[in-house]
Tab-separated table of C-alpha atoms in Angstrom:
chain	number	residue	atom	x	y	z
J	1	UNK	CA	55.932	122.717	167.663
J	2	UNK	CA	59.480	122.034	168.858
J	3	UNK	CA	60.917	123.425	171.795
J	4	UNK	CA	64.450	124.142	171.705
J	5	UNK	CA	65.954	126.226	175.444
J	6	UNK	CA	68.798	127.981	175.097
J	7	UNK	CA	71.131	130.327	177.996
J	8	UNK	CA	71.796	132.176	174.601
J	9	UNK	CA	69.401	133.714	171.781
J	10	UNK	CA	69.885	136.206	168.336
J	11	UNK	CA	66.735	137.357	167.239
J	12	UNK	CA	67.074	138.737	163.760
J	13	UNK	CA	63.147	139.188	163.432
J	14	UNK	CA	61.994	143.205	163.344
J	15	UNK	CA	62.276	144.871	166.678
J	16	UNK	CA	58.478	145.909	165.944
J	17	UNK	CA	57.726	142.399	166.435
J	18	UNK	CA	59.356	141.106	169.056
J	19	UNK	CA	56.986	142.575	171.582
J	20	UNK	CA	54.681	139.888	170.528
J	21	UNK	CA	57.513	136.836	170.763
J	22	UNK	CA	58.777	137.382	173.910
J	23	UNK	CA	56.662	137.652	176.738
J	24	UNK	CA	58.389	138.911	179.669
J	25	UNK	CA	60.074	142.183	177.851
J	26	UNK	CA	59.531	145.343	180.229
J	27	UNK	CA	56.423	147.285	179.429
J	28	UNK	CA	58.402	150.538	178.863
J	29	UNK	CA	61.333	148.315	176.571
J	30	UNK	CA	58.278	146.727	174.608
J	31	UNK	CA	56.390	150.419	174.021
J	32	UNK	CA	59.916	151.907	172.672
J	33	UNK	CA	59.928	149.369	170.034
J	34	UNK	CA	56.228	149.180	169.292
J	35	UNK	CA	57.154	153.284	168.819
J	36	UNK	CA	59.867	152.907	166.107
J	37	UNK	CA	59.325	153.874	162.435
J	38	UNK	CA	60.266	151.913	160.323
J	39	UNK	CA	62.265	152.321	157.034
J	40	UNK	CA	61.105	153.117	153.425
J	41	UNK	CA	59.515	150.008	151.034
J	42	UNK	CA	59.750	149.350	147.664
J	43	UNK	CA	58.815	147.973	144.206
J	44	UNK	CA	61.016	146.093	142.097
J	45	UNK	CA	61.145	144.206	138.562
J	46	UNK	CA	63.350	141.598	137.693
J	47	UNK	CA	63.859	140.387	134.145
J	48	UNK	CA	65.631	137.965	131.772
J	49	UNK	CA	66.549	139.748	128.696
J	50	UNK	CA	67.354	138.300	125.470
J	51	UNK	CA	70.190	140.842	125.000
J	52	UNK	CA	73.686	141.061	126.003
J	53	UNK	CA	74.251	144.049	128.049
J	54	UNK	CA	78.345	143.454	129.788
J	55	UNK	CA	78.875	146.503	128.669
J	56	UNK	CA	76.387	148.411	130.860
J	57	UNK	CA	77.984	148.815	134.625
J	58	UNK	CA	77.202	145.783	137.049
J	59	UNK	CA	75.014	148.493	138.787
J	60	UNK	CA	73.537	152.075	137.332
J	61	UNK	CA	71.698	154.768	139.747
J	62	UNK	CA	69.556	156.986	137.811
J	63	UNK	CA	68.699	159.973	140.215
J	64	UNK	CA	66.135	161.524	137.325
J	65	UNK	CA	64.450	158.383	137.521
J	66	UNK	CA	64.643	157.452	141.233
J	67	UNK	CA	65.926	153.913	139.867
J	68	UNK	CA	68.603	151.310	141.005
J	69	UNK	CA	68.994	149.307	138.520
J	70	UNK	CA	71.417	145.809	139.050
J	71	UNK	CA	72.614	143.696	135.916
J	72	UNK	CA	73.740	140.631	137.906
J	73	UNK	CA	74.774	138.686	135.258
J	74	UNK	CA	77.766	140.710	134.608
J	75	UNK	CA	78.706	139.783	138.373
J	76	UNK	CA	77.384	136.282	137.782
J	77	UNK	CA	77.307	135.237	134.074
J	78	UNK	CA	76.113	132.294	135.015
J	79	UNK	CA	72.889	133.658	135.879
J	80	UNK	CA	72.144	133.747	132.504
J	81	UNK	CA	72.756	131.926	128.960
J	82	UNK	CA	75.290	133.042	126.823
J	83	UNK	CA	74.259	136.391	124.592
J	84	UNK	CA	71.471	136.984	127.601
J	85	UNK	CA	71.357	138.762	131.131
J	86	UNK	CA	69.725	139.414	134.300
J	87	UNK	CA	68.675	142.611	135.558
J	88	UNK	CA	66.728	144.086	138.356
J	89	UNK	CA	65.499	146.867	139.169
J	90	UNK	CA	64.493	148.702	142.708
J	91	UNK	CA	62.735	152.200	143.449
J	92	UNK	CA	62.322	152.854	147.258
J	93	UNK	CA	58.639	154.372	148.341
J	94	UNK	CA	56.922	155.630	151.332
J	95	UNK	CA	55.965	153.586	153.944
J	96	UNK	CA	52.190	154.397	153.057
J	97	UNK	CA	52.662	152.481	149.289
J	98	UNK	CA	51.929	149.933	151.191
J	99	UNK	CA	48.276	150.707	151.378
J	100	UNK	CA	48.185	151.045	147.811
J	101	UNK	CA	48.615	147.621	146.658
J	102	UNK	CA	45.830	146.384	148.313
J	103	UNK	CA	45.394	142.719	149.572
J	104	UNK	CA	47.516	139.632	147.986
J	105	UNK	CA	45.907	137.556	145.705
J	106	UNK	CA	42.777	140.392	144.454
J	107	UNK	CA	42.297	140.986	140.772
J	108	UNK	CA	43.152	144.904	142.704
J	109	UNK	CA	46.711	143.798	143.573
J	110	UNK	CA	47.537	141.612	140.459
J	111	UNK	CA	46.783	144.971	138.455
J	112	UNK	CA	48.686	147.277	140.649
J	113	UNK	CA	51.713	144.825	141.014
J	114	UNK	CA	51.687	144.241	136.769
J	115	UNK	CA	51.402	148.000	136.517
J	116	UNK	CA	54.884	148.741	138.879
J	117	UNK	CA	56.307	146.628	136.744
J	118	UNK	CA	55.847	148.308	133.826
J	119	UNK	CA	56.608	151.602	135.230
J	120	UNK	CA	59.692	150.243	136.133
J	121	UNK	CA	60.739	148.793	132.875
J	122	UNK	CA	59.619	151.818	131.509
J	123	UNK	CA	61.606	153.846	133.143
J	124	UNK	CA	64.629	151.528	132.844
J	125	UNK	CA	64.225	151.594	129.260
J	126	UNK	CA	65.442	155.200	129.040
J	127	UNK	CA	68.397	154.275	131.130
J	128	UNK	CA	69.150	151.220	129.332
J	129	UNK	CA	67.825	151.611	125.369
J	130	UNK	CA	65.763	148.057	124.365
J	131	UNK	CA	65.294	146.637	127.669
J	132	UNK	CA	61.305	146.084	127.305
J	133	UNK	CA	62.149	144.936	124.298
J	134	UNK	CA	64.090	142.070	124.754
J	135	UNK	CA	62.713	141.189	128.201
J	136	UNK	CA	61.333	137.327	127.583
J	137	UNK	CA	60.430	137.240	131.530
J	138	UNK	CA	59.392	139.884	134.056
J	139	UNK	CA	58.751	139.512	137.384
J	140	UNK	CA	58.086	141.907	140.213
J	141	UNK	CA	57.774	142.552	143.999
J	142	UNK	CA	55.862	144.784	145.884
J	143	UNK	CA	55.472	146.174	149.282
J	144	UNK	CA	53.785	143.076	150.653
J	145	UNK	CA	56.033	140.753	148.643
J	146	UNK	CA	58.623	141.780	150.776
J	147	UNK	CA	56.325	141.149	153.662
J	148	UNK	CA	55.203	138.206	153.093
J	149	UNK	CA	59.400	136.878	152.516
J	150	UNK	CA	61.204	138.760	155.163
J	151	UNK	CA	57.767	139.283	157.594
J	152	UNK	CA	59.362	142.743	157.954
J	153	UNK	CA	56.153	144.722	158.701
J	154	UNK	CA	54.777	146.810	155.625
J	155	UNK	CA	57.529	145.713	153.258
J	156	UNK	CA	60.432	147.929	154.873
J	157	UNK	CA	62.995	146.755	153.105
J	158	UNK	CA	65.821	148.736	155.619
J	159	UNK	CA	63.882	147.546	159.310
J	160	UNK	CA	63.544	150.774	160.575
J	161	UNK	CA	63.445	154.457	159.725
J	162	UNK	CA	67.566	155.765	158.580
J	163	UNK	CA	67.388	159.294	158.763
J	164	UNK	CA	69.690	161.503	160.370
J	165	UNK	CA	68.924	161.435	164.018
J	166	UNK	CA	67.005	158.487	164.176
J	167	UNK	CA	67.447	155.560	166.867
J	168	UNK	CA	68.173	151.988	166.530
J	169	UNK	CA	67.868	149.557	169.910
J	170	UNK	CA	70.854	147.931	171.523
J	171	UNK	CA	71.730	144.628	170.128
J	172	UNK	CA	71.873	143.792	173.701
J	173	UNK	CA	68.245	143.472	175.074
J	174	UNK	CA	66.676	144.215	178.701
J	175	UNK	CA	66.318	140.143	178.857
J	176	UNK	CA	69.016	138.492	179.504
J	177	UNK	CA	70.414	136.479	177.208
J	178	UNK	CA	68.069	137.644	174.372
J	179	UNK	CA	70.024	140.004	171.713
J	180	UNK	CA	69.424	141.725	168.182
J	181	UNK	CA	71.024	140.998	165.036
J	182	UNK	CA	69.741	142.463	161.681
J	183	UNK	CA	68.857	145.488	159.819
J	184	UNK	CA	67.027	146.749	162.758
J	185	UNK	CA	70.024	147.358	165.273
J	186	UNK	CA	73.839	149.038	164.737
J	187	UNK	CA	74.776	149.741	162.104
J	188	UNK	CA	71.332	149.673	160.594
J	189	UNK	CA	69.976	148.102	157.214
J	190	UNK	CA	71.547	146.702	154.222
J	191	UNK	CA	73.568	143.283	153.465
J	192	UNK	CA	76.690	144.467	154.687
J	193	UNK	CA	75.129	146.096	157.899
J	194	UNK	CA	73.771	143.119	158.795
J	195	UNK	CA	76.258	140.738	158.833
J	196	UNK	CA	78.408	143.164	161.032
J	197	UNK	CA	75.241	143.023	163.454
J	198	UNK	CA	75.631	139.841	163.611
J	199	UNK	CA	79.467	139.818	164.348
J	200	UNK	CA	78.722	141.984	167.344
J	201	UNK	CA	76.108	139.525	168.608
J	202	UNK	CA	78.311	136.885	167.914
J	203	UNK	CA	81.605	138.527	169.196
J	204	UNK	CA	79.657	139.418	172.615
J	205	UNK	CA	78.336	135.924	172.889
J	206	UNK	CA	81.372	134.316	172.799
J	207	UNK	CA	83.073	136.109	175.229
J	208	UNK	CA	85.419	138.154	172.824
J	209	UNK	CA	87.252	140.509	173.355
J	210	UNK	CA	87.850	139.028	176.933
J	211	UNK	CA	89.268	136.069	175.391
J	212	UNK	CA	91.054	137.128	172.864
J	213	UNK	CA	93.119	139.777	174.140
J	214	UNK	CA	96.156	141.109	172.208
J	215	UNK	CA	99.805	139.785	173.801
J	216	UNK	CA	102.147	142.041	174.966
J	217	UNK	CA	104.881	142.416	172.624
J	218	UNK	CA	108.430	141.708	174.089
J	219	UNK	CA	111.375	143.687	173.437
């Protein structure tokens, strides 16, 4: 492969991993992170539906149903033909799901992953009357679809564990010049988490706010 040096570099990989990308990290920095837990997976269904639904809310959480359910198309109409939409569908699960969906590509996992989706639709359905009807294409993702797309380990969709009283490392590592960006430093997972971790890497990179401070007003 290529390699690129750099004074500077954002790693926005899991924490978990990075003991096994960088080879000089402190023995007790490297065991901390090898310790973390990380956050809840997930299943999720996506599906075209021959049905116009801009009247349900762009997003609906059904607590009975342990749902969040995202109709993108009334965001985006263009996600979708006129008199159709796009919806998706997410339910968060236990690390140990992960386990159940056995390896990618077995007859196991093609009838676990088909089954989730149904489930899902299913339950849907009784949030949104004639979904599974007029779904013309259904997709889904499991646990180790998300691993295999964001090589976050076991599918956790969040990087690492976000209950009260948890930890997240520094975005500023023991190496220097190495930092942390992503779900799996401050503030912690989701899209708009992230890109503020990676305003703080950036902001701390660049100097700021040493070179940017604010002028003294005159009088």
């Amino acid at each position: 492969g290529r390699l690129v040096e750099a004074d500077v570099v954002v790693v926005n990989a899991h924490a978990k991993l990075l003991p096994d990308l960088v080879d000089d990290l402190p023995g007790d920095y490297a065991r901390t992170l090898r310790s973390l837990r990380t956050s809840p997976t997930a299943v999720s269904a996506y599906l075209g539906v021959r049905a116009d639904l801009s009247r349900v809310p762009e997003r609906v959480k059904s607590l009975d149903h342990g749902l969040g359910i995202a109709v993108s198309s009334n965001v985006d109409p263009s996600l979708a033909p006129e008199g159709c939409s796009t919806v998706s569908v997410l339910r968060l699960l236990p690390t140990e799901a992960y386990d159940l969906f056995g390896e990618r590509g077995t007859p196991e996992y093609e009838r676990a992953k088909r089954e989730a989706a149904e489930e899902l639709v299913g339950s849907a359905e009784e949030v949104i009357p004639g979904l599974r009807e007029g779904a013309v294409v259904v997709d889904a993702a499991t646990p180790r679809t998300f691993e295999r797309y964001t090589l976050s380990p076991r599918g956790a969709i969040y990087g690492l564990d976000q209950s009260a009283g948890s930890e997240r490392p520094f975005f500023k590592t023991p190496v220097r010049g190495l930092y942390l960006a992503g779900a799996c430093t401050f503030p912690g997972g989701g899209v708009e988490a992230v890109a503020i971790s990676g305003a703080i890497a950036a902001n701390d990179v660049s100097g700021w706010p040493r070179r940017a401070r604010p002028r003294r007003c005159s009088r």
